[in-house]
Short mmCIF file of C-alpha atoms and ligand atoms in Angstrom, two decimals:
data_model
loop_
_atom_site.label_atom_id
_atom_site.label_comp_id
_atom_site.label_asym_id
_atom_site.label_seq_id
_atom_site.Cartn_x
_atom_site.Cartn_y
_atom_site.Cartn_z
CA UNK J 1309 0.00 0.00 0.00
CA UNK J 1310 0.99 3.65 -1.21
CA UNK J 1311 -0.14 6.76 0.65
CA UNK J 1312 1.05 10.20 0.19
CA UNK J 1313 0.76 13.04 2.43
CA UNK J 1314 0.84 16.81 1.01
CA UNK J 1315 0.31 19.91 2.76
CA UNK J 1316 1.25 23.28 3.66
CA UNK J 1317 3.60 23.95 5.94
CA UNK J 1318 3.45 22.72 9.63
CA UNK J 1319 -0.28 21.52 8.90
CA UNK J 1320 0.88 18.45 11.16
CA UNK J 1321 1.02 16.42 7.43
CA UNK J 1322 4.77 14.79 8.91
CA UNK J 1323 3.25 13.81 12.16
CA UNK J 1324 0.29 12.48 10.20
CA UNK J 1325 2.40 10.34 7.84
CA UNK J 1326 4.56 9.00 11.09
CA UNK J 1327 1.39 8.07 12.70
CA UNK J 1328 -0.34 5.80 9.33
CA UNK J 1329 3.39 4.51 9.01
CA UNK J 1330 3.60 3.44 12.56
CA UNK J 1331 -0.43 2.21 12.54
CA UNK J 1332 -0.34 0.73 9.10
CA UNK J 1333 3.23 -0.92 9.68
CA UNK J 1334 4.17 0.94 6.41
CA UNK J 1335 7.98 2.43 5.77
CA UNK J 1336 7.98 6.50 6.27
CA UNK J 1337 9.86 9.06 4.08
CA UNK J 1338 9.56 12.82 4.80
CA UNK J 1339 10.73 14.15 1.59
CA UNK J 1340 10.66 17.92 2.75
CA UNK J 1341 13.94 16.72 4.78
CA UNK J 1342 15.69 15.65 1.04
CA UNK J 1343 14.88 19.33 0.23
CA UNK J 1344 16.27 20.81 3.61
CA UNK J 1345 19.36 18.19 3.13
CA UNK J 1346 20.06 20.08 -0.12
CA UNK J 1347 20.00 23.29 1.25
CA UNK J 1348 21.66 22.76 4.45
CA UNK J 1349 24.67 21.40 2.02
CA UNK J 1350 24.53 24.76 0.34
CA UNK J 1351 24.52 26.86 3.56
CA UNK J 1352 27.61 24.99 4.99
CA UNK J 1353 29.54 25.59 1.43
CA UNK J 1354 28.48 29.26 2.73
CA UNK J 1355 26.24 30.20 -0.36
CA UNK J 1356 23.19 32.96 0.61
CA UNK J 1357 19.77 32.71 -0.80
CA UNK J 1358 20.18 35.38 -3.38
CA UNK J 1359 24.19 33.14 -4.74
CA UNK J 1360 22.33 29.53 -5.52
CA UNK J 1361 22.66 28.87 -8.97
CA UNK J 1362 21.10 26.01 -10.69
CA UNK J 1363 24.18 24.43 -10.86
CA UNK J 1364 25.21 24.02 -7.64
CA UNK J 1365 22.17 23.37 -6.09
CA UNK J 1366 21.64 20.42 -8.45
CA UNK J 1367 25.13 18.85 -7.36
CA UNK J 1368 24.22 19.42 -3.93
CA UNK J 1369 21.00 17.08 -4.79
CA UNK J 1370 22.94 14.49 -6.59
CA UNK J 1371 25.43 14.32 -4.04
CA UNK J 1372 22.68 14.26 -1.21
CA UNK J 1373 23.91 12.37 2.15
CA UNK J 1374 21.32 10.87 3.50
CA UNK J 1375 22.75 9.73 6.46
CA UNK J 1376 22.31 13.46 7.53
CA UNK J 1377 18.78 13.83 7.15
CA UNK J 1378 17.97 13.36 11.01
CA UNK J 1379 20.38 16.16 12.17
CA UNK J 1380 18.27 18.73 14.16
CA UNK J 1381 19.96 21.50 12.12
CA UNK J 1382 17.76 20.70 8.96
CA UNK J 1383 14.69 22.25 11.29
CA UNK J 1384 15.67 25.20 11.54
CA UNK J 1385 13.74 27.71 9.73
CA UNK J 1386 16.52 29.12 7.69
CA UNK J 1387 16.78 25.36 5.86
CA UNK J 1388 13.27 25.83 5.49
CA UNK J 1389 13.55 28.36 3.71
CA UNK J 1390 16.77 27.23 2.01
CA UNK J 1391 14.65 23.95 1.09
CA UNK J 1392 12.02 26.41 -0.70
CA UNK J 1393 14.11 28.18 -2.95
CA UNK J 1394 16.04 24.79 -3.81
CA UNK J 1395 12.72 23.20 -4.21
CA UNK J 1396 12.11 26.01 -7.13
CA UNK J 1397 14.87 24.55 -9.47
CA UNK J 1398 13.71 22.15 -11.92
CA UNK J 1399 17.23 20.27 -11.81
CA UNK J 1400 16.46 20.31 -8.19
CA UNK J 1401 13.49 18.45 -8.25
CA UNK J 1402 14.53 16.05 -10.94
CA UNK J 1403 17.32 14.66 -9.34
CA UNK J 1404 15.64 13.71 -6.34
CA UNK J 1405 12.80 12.09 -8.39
CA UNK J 1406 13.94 8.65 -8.32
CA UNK J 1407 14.93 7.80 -5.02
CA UNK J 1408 11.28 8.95 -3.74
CA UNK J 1409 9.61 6.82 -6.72
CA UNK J 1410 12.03 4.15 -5.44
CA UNK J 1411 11.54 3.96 -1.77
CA UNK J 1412 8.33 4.01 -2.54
CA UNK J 1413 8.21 0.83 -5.65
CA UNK J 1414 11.34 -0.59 -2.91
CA UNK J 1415 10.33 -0.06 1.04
CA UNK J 1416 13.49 -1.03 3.16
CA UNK J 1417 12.88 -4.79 4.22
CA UNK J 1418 10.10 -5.68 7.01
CA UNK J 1419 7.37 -3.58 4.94
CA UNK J 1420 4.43 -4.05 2.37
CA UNK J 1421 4.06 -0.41 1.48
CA UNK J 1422 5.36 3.38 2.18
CA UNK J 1423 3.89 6.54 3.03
CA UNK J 1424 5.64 9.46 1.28
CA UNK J 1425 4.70 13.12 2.73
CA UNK J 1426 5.86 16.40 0.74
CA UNK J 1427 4.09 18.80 -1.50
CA UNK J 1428 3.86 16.78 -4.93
CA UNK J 1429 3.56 13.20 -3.65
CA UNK J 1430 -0.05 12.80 -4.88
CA UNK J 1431 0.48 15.17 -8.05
CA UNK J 1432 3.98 14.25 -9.21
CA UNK J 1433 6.13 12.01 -7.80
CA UNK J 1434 3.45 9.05 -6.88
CA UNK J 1435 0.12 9.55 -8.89
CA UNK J 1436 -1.12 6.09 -8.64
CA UNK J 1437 -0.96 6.07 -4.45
CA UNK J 1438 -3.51 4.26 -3.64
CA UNK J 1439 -4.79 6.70 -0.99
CA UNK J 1440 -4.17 10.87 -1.18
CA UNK J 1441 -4.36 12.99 1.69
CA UNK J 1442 -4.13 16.93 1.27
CA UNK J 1443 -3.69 18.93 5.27
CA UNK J 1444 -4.07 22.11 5.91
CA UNK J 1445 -5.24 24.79 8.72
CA UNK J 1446 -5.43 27.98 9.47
CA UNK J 1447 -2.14 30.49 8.95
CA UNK J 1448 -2.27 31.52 12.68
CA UNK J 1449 -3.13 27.99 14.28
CA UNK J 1450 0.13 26.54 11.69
CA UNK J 1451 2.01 29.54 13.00
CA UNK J 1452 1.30 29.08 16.76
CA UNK J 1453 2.24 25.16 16.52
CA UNK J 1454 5.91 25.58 14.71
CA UNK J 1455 6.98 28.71 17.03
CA UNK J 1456 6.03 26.54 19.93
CA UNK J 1457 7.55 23.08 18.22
CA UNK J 1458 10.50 25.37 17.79
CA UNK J 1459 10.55 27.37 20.70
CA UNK J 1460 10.42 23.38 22.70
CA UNK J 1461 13.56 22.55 20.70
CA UNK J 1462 15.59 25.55 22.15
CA UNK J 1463 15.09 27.51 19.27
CA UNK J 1464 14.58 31.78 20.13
CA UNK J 1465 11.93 32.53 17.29
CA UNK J 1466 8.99 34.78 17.80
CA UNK J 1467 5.37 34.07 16.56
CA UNK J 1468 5.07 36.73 13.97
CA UNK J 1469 8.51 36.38 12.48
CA UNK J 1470 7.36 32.18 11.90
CA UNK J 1471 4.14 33.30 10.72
CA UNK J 1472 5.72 35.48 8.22
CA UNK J 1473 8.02 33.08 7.09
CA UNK J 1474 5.24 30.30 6.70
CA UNK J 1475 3.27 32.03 4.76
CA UNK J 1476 6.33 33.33 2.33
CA UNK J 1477 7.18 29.40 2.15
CA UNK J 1478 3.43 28.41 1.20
CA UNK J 1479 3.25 30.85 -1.30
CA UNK J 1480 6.55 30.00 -2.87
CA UNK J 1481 5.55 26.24 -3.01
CA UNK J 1482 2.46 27.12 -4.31
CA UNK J 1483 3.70 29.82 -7.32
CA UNK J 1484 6.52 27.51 -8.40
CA UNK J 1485 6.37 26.54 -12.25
CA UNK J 1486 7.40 23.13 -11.08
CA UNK J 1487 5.07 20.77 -9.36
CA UNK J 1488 3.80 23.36 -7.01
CA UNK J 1489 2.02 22.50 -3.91
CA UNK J 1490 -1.83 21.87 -4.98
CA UNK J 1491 -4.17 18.98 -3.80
CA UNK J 1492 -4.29 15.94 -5.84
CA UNK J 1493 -7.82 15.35 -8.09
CA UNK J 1494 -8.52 13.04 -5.90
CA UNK J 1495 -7.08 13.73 -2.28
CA UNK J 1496 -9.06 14.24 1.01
CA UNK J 1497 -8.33 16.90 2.84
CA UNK J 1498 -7.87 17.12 6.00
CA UNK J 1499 -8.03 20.66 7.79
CA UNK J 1500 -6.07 20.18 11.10
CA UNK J 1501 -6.89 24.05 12.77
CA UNK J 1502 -9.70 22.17 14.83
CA UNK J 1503 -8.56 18.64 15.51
CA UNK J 1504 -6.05 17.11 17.78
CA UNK J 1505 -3.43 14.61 16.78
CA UNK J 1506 -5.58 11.81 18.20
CA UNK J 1507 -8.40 13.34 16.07
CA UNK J 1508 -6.22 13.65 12.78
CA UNK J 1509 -4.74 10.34 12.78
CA UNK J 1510 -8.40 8.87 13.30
CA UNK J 1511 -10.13 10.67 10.83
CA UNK J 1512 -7.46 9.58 8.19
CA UNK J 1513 -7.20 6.07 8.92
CA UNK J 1514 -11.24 6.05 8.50
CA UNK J 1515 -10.08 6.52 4.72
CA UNK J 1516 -7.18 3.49 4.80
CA UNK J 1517 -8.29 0.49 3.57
CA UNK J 1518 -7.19 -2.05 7.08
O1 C5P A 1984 7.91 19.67 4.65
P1 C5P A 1984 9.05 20.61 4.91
O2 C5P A 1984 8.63 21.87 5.59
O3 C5P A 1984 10.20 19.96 5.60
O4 C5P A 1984 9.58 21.01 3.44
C1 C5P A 1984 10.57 22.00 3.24
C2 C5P A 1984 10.43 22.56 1.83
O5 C5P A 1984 10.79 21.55 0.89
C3 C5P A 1984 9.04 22.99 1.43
O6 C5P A 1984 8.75 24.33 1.79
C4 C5P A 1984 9.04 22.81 -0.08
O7 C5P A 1984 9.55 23.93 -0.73
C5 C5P A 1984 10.01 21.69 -0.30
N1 C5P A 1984 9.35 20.41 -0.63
C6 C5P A 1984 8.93 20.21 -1.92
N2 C5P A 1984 8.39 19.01 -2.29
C7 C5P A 1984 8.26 18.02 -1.41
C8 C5P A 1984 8.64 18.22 -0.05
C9 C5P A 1984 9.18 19.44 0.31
O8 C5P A 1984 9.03 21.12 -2.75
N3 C5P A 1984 7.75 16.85 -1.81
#
């Protein structure tokens, strides 16, 4: 089984996918962290936002480590927004392609299926998944949750600086030429601003064939 998770940003779409994985015994892959690996890469080789160039953000993505993806400094919100721009580049987006299609055709050993969560899982990089979920919720609710996510982590950030920067993400993902973030045809949505995690998981499992 196949499910893909797209959302905006901090709609609680990774802690949704964790949760079917974990319920479902299904493989997980957060694909936003393949974008934040890329441009965590390009902040350590010291490039700004306004330096990437096409070119070396696509080596960055061919050469990706994953072996780095857990490290807490791809949460920051300066990757996220490092991730967005990246995520803009065609070449970008491209090279990472494959190893989502594969994980995906491939889970690592011990499980029948994935679930993929991202922006273009249900659009582009898995179309046939056999079940779609789109999350979303309010600006301010999304906004609250990551400053105090972050703020839990150790992280000094202030509400309306994260808001800002949210919705400057979402509207990047969303403008892009390439696969920008838009519900599938044929996802659900889910709009998280009023439910709980308990509530979330259990309304999209009540769509998961069991
Ligand atoms: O989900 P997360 O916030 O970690 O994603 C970081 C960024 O990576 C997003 O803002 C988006 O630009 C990009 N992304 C993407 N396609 C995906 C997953 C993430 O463009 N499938």
């Amino acid at each position: 089984m196949i499910i893909a998770v797209d959302g905006t940003a901090a709609s609680g779409k990774g802690t949704l996918a964790k949760r079917l994985a974990t319920t479902l015994g299904l493989a997980h892959l957060d694909t936003g962290a393949l974008y934040r690996g890329v441009g965590y890469a390009l902040i350590i080789e010291g490039f700004s936002t306004q330096e990437i160039t096409p070119y070396h953000a696509e080596n960055a993505a061919k050469n990706l480590d994953f072996s780095l993806l857990d490290k807490p400094e791809l949460r920051t919100p300066e990757a996220g927004e490092m991730a967005s721009i990246v995520a803009a580049i065609p070449e970008v987006r491209q090279a990472l392609l494959d190893a989502q299609r594969q994980f995906a055709q491939s889970p690592p050993e011990g499980f029948d299926g994935a679930v993929l969560d991202g922006r273009d899982i249900g659009t582009v990089v898995l179309p046939d998944a056999d079940v779609k979920f789109f999350v979303d919720a309010d600006l301010a609710i999304r906004a609250d949750r990551r400053t105090k996510e972050l703020i839990n982590q150790g992280h000094a950030v202030m509400l309306p600086e994260i808001q800002t920067a949210l919705a400057a993400r979402d509207e990047r993902d969303m403008s892009r030429k390439q696969a920008p973030l838009k519900p599938a045809e044929d996802a659900i949505m889910i709009d998280t601003s009023d439910l709980d995690v308990e509530m979330m998981v259990k309304t999209a499992l009540s769509h998961c064939p069991q």
